[in-house]
Amino acid sequence: MLASSPLNSSPTINGSPAGQFSLNNPITSAKFLSKHDREALLQYTKHFTRKAVQIIVQSRLGDKKPTKSRVYAHNTDWFNLSIKDLAQITNMTKLSLGNVESLFNSSPFCIEISLRTPENQTMILETWCILFNDQLVDASQKVCFSVYKKMSLVLRSLMCLTRSLPTYQLSRRQNSDTYVLLYRMYCGEPIVHHLGENYATAKVGTVGTPIGSIIVNVAYRTRLTMTPQNSQNSAEYCGIQIKDDHFTPNQLRSESPALTKKQSAAISISPSSPPYSDKSPRSFSDQNSLCKRSTSNLNTICETNLSKNTPKTQPIPMRSDSEGNNMQLKKYRDPDESSADEYNSSSIGSTPDTIYYFKLKSAAFVPSTSFNNNYFSSSFSNLSENDLPPFITLLSNDFGNMSTSDAKNAENFLAQSPPPPNNLVEYQQQKILPNRHLKMLNNEEHLASPCSLPNFKMLEYHNNNFNEAKSVLNQATDDFVFIESVSLFCFKVQIWTIF
Amino acid sequence: MYSGDTKNIFFPKQLLDMLSKHTPKVDSPNAYTIGSVGFCDLDCDFLDYTYVQINSNELAQQVNQEIIAFSEGLKAAECNKISLEFYTKKKRSWPLNFQSENIPWEIWTIKIELMQLSNENERQVLREKLSDMLGEKVRQIIEIMDKPDYTPKLQNQSQLDTIYESEFKDIQPYLFRIYYSLDGTVNQVSVGTTMKRMIKDALSFG
């Protein structure tokens, strides 16, 4: 059954799927998976999802925060990646995701990035989706080794992909005076109808497991347009005059006169995206109930009428500095760098219907060979916008000052510290002696720690006992495969790989 | 195309590959550990693009030197193709040959064609297209990395130096080398030619 099929996405009556998973849950019904592997897979998936959210949201904060390589992996350095966990993001992830088993119960987990202007006009830019497909089974993958390494690779790919999408450049230019980027998370089918026409998709990676595959995808807007709205309340939105350099940072306005040449003046809300009215922000306590309510409406047959003035939940307002939780993050590009954004206009703002848009630095659509694009296009969400958790502004550099919550929450960690360095750990070939491996990892406290995996334990070679320590391997057959070359505009890339 | 553009094109791709094929370790006389990899974002100087690289000054310096040399050669029309090769060392047991042999297991090649532009406007337009294209190529690389591939496996500590680069103090990537050439020249190293040579050597001693 596909992840998007109605059978797998049946709504629950009481609470979210997080609290009730069906007997057909792949991870519970997989008899061939040992208890150890099952728990490991759940743990890895949970931390993989959390890290993925951290990477996505942190990449849209608009700043560059390097991390250092560490000789000894920290508690939070899952998948051997030094990624700082920001507390607010972690808390929101826990709140939205709930029990990670819901992911295996065909309930995708989505992260949405949107843009908001000071006039409270919002536009969805990206929808990231982490889903589980129980039909793409890879029995050759060992949970504790191959799956872990592949998750690390997918997270690295995610890190690169977040920087190569057009939204990243927008995030670097965000400003409280021009626009800010928001994020929100929800469980359920990804919402893509508000990404505009000709939105593009990209696959980050696939993690094959013995019970299915975890797939990470993204759908992103390629054209940023705001057109006049023809609804009843459109009068207050049509023909809003803005400055020519509304989307230009202050420093560029004075030093890049070329940017002002091609700009028109009016901006109004697109009829495809409902207008957004002021609404009191929801508190964090309501978000959990929202998440449950949203998942219960997954299969509700009520088509969303886009022409109505469906009020949209407002993002959580930025608190004042006195509350200590919101500091303006002003990140400008170097004024010497010229912006490559194109500004096109149909007319120079004199009529209410004047359209002002600028084209995102869109990439060509890259079709994925194995990714089913229909997953995004066919799965229209029946959720009302009110039922989804509100957006959270990304314009806050207080993220960096927040301490990690994971380190404080001992309940979520089965292991708190890596094994001491003077332990001698014995390695064995997993396929040869699985029982001894299970005995070695019988202690649950070592199960979850990223440093406790056999591949990543510390080896201490005593001079007299050199043969006692062996590394665990997955021997891959050596086949040579040549991938055909791809030629493009300026580059000719020939790629050879051996697998 | 400026040499700086070349560097900005090649740098992210090479470092993307390095990012994916890298396992952090620290050698010590009696033990090795696997730590964690740090990252940093770098903005291109002449393109509207940002890429991620491993936070290692030594690695970046070594790669940067090769790329700058390639860009100089590109300007002088001495080379137009640059390759990143990951290899393992194979110690020969034949008594007459004590040198180890480098066996490549993955090679990435980028061929660059220079274009003559007549005015600044064209350059601006092409720069934007180049940024978009660079993002597209990165996405293609990510797609390729998602496919099953071969990576050398470590069996014991004595093989560390045959698989991983141990010169850097903070990270130990897979053994790699960067070389550049002019397309069409003879003696181009490739996996196929190396395999042929190995088979030929094996048959000659058989």
XYZ file of C-alpha atoms in Angstrom, chain A residues 5-481:
477
model
C -3.545 5.617 -0.220
C -6.792 6.109 1.667
C -6.328 2.859 3.508
C -3.191 4.086 5.098
C -4.429 7.548 5.811
C -7.656 6.674 7.522
C -8.541 9.225 10.113
C -8.695 8.434 13.726
C -11.641 9.387 15.791
C -9.985 9.980 19.090
C -6.824 11.959 19.076
C -4.009 11.889 16.656
C -2.520 8.861 15.008
C 0.346 9.427 17.326
C -1.659 7.974 20.125
C -3.221 5.165 18.145
C -1.417 3.208 15.550
C -3.155 0.496 13.679
C -2.208 -3.112 13.857
C -1.040 -2.781 10.283
C 1.727 -0.451 11.313
C 4.729 -1.793 9.412
C 7.108 -1.434 12.270
C 4.967 -3.364 14.697
C 3.808 -5.967 12.248
C 7.266 -6.782 10.940
C 7.900 -10.096 12.622
C 11.260 -10.565 11.018
C 12.593 -7.495 12.770
C 14.042 -8.196 16.151
C 12.969 -6.122 19.063
C 16.379 -4.522 19.130
C 16.203 -3.553 15.475
C 12.684 -2.272 15.867
C 13.605 -0.022 18.752
C 16.745 1.109 16.986
C 14.812 1.960 13.856
C 12.304 3.991 15.830
C 15.051 5.816 17.633
C 16.991 6.537 14.478
C 13.888 7.731 12.681
C 12.972 10.027 15.522
C 16.368 11.670 15.598
C 16.604 11.693 11.850
C 13.351 13.623 11.641
C 14.428 16.047 14.332
C 17.752 16.676 12.675
C 16.111 17.136 9.308
C 13.786 19.757 10.751
C 16.709 21.506 12.400
C 18.599 21.625 9.130
C 15.622 22.922 7.166
C 14.550 25.584 9.613
C 18.048 26.739 10.480
C 18.821 27.148 6.799
C 15.952 29.634 6.559
C 16.989 31.744 9.516
C 19.011 33.921 7.225
C 22.366 33.637 8.886
C 25.425 31.503 8.659
C 26.421 29.665 11.758
C 29.330 27.317 11.302
C 29.778 24.285 13.492
C 33.012 22.682 14.487
C 34.134 19.159 13.912
C 34.572 17.180 17.083
C 36.916 14.366 17.884
C 34.464 12.841 20.280
C 30.869 12.977 19.181
C 28.589 14.908 21.471
C 25.339 13.493 22.772
C 23.411 15.471 20.229
C 25.740 14.681 17.331
C 23.554 12.073 15.847
C 24.646 10.597 12.535
C 28.139 12.014 13.122
C 26.980 15.472 12.170
C 27.690 18.505 14.275
C 24.335 20.236 14.067
C 23.205 22.373 16.916
C 19.713 21.694 18.162
C 17.768 24.878 18.705
C 15.341 24.447 21.546
C 12.348 26.120 19.970
C 12.606 24.018 16.858
C 13.031 20.857 18.880
C 10.011 21.668 21.000
C 7.870 22.389 17.979
C 9.000 19.180 16.339
C 8.093 17.144 19.380
C 4.755 18.873 19.581
C 3.920 18.413 15.930
C 5.355 14.982 15.337
C 4.255 13.377 18.533
C 4.991 9.686 18.430
C 7.393 8.876 15.625
C 5.445 5.702 14.948
C 2.845 7.851 13.280
C 5.350 8.329 10.493
C 5.327 4.611 9.888
C 1.560 4.700 9.932
C 1.490 6.571 6.622
C 1.184 9.978 8.162
C 3.809 12.169 6.512
C 5.470 14.891 8.477
C 5.683 18.236 6.738
C 7.561 21.459 7.280
C 6.241 24.522 5.536
C 8.228 27.677 4.851
C 6.369 30.841 3.975
C 7.010 34.523 3.510
C 5.172 37.348 5.216
C 5.272 41.025 4.475
C 4.692 43.770 7.040
C 1.210 44.095 5.583
C 0.541 40.541 6.755
C 0.471 39.143 3.264
C 1.744 35.599 3.315
C 2.976 33.324 0.607
C 3.950 29.695 0.937
C 7.381 29.075 -0.502
C 8.271 25.485 0.307
C 6.803 22.304 1.647
C 9.253 19.717 2.912
C 7.904 16.257 3.473
C 9.235 13.241 5.340
C 7.208 10.179 4.544
C 7.382 6.440 4.832
C 6.666 4.156 1.920
C 6.164 0.564 2.970
C 6.415 -0.720 -0.563
C 10.030 0.264 -1.115
C 11.562 -2.434 1.012
C 15.277 -3.065 1.088
C 15.898 -6.222 3.010
C 19.646 -5.983 2.553
C 19.915 -2.922 4.730
C 20.886 -3.599 8.304
C 19.181 -1.302 10.736
C 22.113 -0.570 12.968
C 24.628 0.055 10.244
C 23.390 0.683 6.749
C 20.292 2.577 7.761
C 22.248 4.781 10.131
C 24.882 5.592 7.542
C 22.308 6.277 4.884
C 20.439 8.618 7.200
C 23.672 10.494 7.722
C 24.140 10.775 3.984
C 20.591 11.995 3.431
C 21.017 14.654 6.098
C 24.167 15.871 4.377
C 22.305 15.979 1.085
C 19.553 17.903 2.816
C 22.077 20.385 4.049
C 23.311 20.998 0.517
C 19.875 21.084 -1.043
C 18.517 23.669 1.382
C 21.188 26.062 0.175
C 20.581 25.453 -3.491
C 16.885 26.300 -3.545
C 15.686 29.819 -4.326
C 14.195 30.274 -0.871
C 17.638 30.319 0.666
C 18.552 33.536 -1.084
C 15.290 35.034 0.066
C 16.031 34.013 3.616
C 19.368 35.764 3.508
C 17.673 39.011 2.602
C 14.813 38.873 5.048
C 14.223 41.857 7.216
C 11.470 42.969 9.527
C 10.958 46.008 7.301
C 10.594 44.052 4.082
C 9.578 40.479 4.719
C 10.206 37.630 7.083
C 10.161 33.896 6.639
C 7.971 31.691 8.739
C 7.827 27.996 9.366
C 5.295 25.555 10.638
C 5.039 21.812 10.963
C 2.151 19.430 10.663
C 1.349 15.790 10.251
C -0.611 14.754 7.242
C -0.656 15.060 3.521
C 1.564 17.849 2.225
C -0.215 20.982 1.112
C 1.094 22.072 -2.244
C -1.791 23.800 -3.947
C -0.670 27.154 -2.613
C 2.799 26.893 -4.075
C 1.576 28.458 -7.274
C 1.720 27.197 -10.784
C 4.640 25.210 -12.053
C 6.027 24.502 -8.649
C 9.055 22.250 -8.717
C 9.890 19.213 -6.676
C 13.131 17.619 -5.652
C 13.998 14.503 -3.784
C 16.559 14.772 -1.043
C 17.111 11.086 -0.494
C 15.715 7.698 0.353
C 16.635 5.631 3.367
C 15.882 2.013 2.669
C 14.993 -0.175 5.612
C 13.849 -3.787 5.851
C 10.258 -2.656 6.316
C 10.060 0.223 3.865
C 11.759 3.438 2.873
C 11.884 6.843 4.475
C 11.770 9.470 1.770
C 12.509 13.163 2.087
C 11.113 15.446 -0.615
C 10.507 19.090 -1.172
C 8.101 21.055 -3.305
C 9.037 24.672 -3.807
C 7.609 27.693 -5.488
C 9.360 28.830 -8.629
C 7.478 31.995 -9.259
C 6.612 34.621 -6.726
C 3.483 36.369 -7.913
C 0.799 38.310 -6.209
C -2.175 39.110 -8.421
C -5.339 41.086 -7.756
C -8.115 39.301 -5.961
C -11.694 39.346 -7.162
C -13.423 38.493 -3.916
C -15.769 40.642 -1.868
C -13.177 41.887 0.471
C -10.654 42.438 -2.185
C -11.056 46.179 -2.124
C -8.768 46.509 0.796
C -6.172 44.356 -0.904
C -6.249 45.468 -4.489
C -4.069 48.173 -5.739
C -1.880 48.417 -2.726
C 0.885 50.685 -3.643
C 4.313 49.828 -2.482
C 7.649 51.310 -3.066
C 9.655 50.227 -6.020
C 12.335 48.842 -3.831
C 10.021 47.222 -1.338
C 11.794 43.898 -1.452
C 15.237 45.372 -1.602
C 17.318 45.630 1.555
C 18.079 49.153 2.669
C 21.742 48.975 1.817
C 21.071 47.833 -1.697
C 18.533 50.549 -2.336
C 21.080 53.313 -2.265
C 23.941 51.440 -3.833
C 22.228 49.478 -6.541
C 20.227 51.890 -8.593
C 19.972 49.307 -11.341
C 17.496 47.386 -9.265
C 15.003 50.208 -9.314
C 14.752 50.376 -13.042
C 12.364 47.577 -13.786
C 9.977 47.764 -10.903
C 6.327 48.579 -10.898
C 4.388 49.737 -7.965
C 1.343 47.757 -7.052
C 0.956 44.503 -5.220
C -2.176 42.669 -4.353
C -3.160 39.289 -3.163
C -3.593 36.428 -5.532
C -7.044 34.882 -5.830
C -5.439 31.509 -5.496
C -4.376 32.249 -2.003
C -7.053 33.381 0.376
C -6.652 36.719 2.057
C -5.268 36.791 5.477
C -7.025 38.651 8.137
C -5.870 39.537 11.517
C -6.483 36.867 13.985
C -5.335 36.402 17.486
C -2.362 34.127 17.552
C -2.742 30.709 18.926
C -0.867 29.788 22.005
C 1.407 26.844 22.173
C -1.083 24.989 24.288
C -3.568 24.990 21.456
C -1.153 23.571 18.974
C -1.375 20.054 20.233
C -5.113 20.060 19.957
C -4.790 21.567 16.524
C -2.510 18.792 15.453
C -4.932 16.165 16.659
C -7.878 17.868 15.036
C -6.026 18.261 11.785
C -5.200 14.591 11.523
C -8.777 13.654 12.240
C -9.868 15.685 9.230
C -7.529 13.992 6.843
C -10.181 12.252 4.870
C -13.039 14.566 5.508
C -14.899 15.156 2.314
C -15.099 18.895 2.253
C -13.401 20.627 -0.547
C -11.672 23.797 0.291
C -13.296 26.675 -1.514
C -10.410 28.857 -2.429
C -12.599 31.717 -3.477
C -13.912 32.217 0.020
C -12.230 34.549 2.371
C -10.903 31.784 4.497
C -9.106 33.433 7.307
C -5.638 32.208 7.799
C -4.047 31.738 11.138
C -1.642 34.440 11.913
C 1.873 33.601 12.882
C 2.963 33.931 16.390
C 3.744 37.607 16.773
C 7.236 38.561 17.537
C 7.600 39.462 21.155
C 9.210 42.641 22.231
C 12.803 42.660 23.286
C 11.808 43.033 26.884
C 10.395 39.531 26.803
C 13.753 38.319 25.785
C 12.593 36.037 23.066
C 12.804 37.968 19.904
C 15.642 39.910 18.496
C 15.663 41.329 15.061
C 17.904 39.487 12.759
C 19.109 41.760 10.062
C 21.107 39.964 7.534
C 22.014 41.782 4.433
C 24.016 40.598 1.585
C 27.244 42.402 1.041
C 26.315 45.633 -0.733
C 29.078 44.988 -3.230
C 27.275 41.919 -4.408
C 24.714 42.560 -7.017
C 21.407 40.907 -6.716
C 20.576 38.639 -9.538
C 16.849 38.803 -8.993
C 14.891 39.959 -11.942
C 12.141 42.452 -11.546
C 9.446 42.423 -14.169
C 6.300 44.425 -14.308
C 3.318 44.580 -16.533
C 2.847 48.267 -15.980
C 4.144 50.967 -13.808
C 1.723 51.266 -11.028
C -1.206 53.381 -11.895
C -4.190 51.024 -11.905
C -5.563 48.830 -9.103
C -4.971 45.741 -11.197
C -1.333 46.381 -11.696
C 0.637 43.301 -11.119
C 3.930 43.364 -9.424
C 5.978 40.295 -9.222
C 9.507 39.263 -9.255
C 10.799 36.005 -10.351
C 12.513 33.777 -7.949
C 15.864 32.410 -8.934
C 14.167 29.271 -9.997
C 15.930 26.166 -11.037
C 14.694 23.987 -13.789
C 12.468 21.206 -12.713
C 14.581 18.156 -12.077
C 12.535 15.038 -12.500
C 13.442 12.335 -10.101
C 13.785 8.850 -11.470
C 12.303 7.095 -8.517
C 10.251 9.733 -6.816
C 6.586 9.688 -7.565
C 5.739 13.294 -8.249
C 2.102 12.503 -8.008
C 2.483 12.328 -4.306
C 2.546 16.068 -4.113
C 0.154 16.910 -6.892
C -2.608 14.471 -6.204
C -2.730 14.661 -2.463
C -4.756 17.740 -1.972
C -5.258 18.373 1.636
C -8.760 18.740 2.882
C -7.552 20.535 5.887
C -8.807 23.936 6.637
C -6.090 26.433 7.154
C -7.461 27.101 10.601
C -6.732 23.580 11.692
C -3.066 23.734 11.055
C -0.553 24.939 13.530
C 0.307 28.574 13.114
C 3.447 29.745 11.474
C 6.417 30.599 13.496
C 8.574 33.449 12.483
C 12.105 32.696 11.592
C 13.265 36.225 12.118
C 14.826 35.734 15.454
C 18.418 35.427 16.356
C 17.524 34.314 19.787
C 17.591 30.828 18.393
C 21.260 30.761 19.020
C 20.926 31.609 22.660
C 18.434 28.953 23.416
C 19.808 25.922 25.074
C 19.099 22.593 23.630
C 16.118 20.948 25.099
C 17.162 17.456 24.286
C 20.017 17.592 26.692
C 17.631 18.563 29.427
C 14.938 16.122 28.611
C 16.272 12.891 29.898
C 13.145 11.006 28.957
C 13.919 11.196 25.295
C 17.339 9.816 25.615
C 18.040 6.273 26.396
C 21.728 6.997 26.519
C 23.292 10.114 27.839
C 26.947 9.723 27.217
C 29.211 7.777 24.995
C 31.031 4.853 26.486
C 34.192 5.770 28.354
C 37.312 5.732 26.260
C 39.068 2.913 28.032
C 36.469 0.304 27.191
C 37.523 -2.438 24.943
C 34.772 -3.223 22.563
C 34.725 -6.346 20.581
C 33.537 -6.221 17.058
C 32.204 -9.003 15.042
C 30.866 -9.516 11.630
C 27.184 -8.917 11.953
C 26.178 -11.426 9.419
C 28.322 -14.127 10.952
C 27.575 -13.729 14.643
C 24.353 -11.829 15.102
C 23.690 -13.273 18.521
C 26.876 -11.983 20.018
C 26.099 -8.610 18.539
C 22.745 -8.564 20.212
C 24.290 -9.470 23.504
C 26.780 -6.704 23.149
C 24.025 -4.201 22.620
C 21.680 -5.642 25.154
C 21.949 -2.585 27.310
C 19.249 -0.210 26.161
C 21.167 2.752 27.333
C 23.734 2.129 24.664
C 21.187 1.492 22.019
C 20.235 5.041 21.263
C 23.484 6.842 21.666
C 25.078 7.729 18.374
C 28.394 6.734 19.870
C 27.250 3.332 20.947
C 26.780 1.789 17.562
C 29.255 -0.938 16.784
C 30.564 0.964 13.809
C 31.204 3.969 15.912
C 32.503 2.569 19.098
C 35.981 3.333 20.057
C 38.524 0.737 19.404
C 41.331 0.399 21.748
C 44.027 -1.791 20.510
C 46.097 -3.294 23.119
C 49.480 -4.215 21.961
C 49.032 -7.786 23.041
C 45.478 -8.231 21.848
C 45.447 -6.765 18.440
C 43.222 -9.409 16.960
C 40.438 -8.964 19.442
C 39.047 -5.835 17.922
C 37.516 -6.096 14.515
C 35.385 -3.732 12.621
C 31.928 -4.610 11.450
C 31.549 -4.532 7.768
C 29.021 -4.749 5.118
C 30.819 -6.099 2.196
C 29.473 -4.806 -1.033
C 30.058 -6.545 -4.225
C 32.323 -4.748 -6.560
C 30.526 -3.968 -9.731
C 31.446 -1.333 -12.177
C 28.703 0.818 -13.575
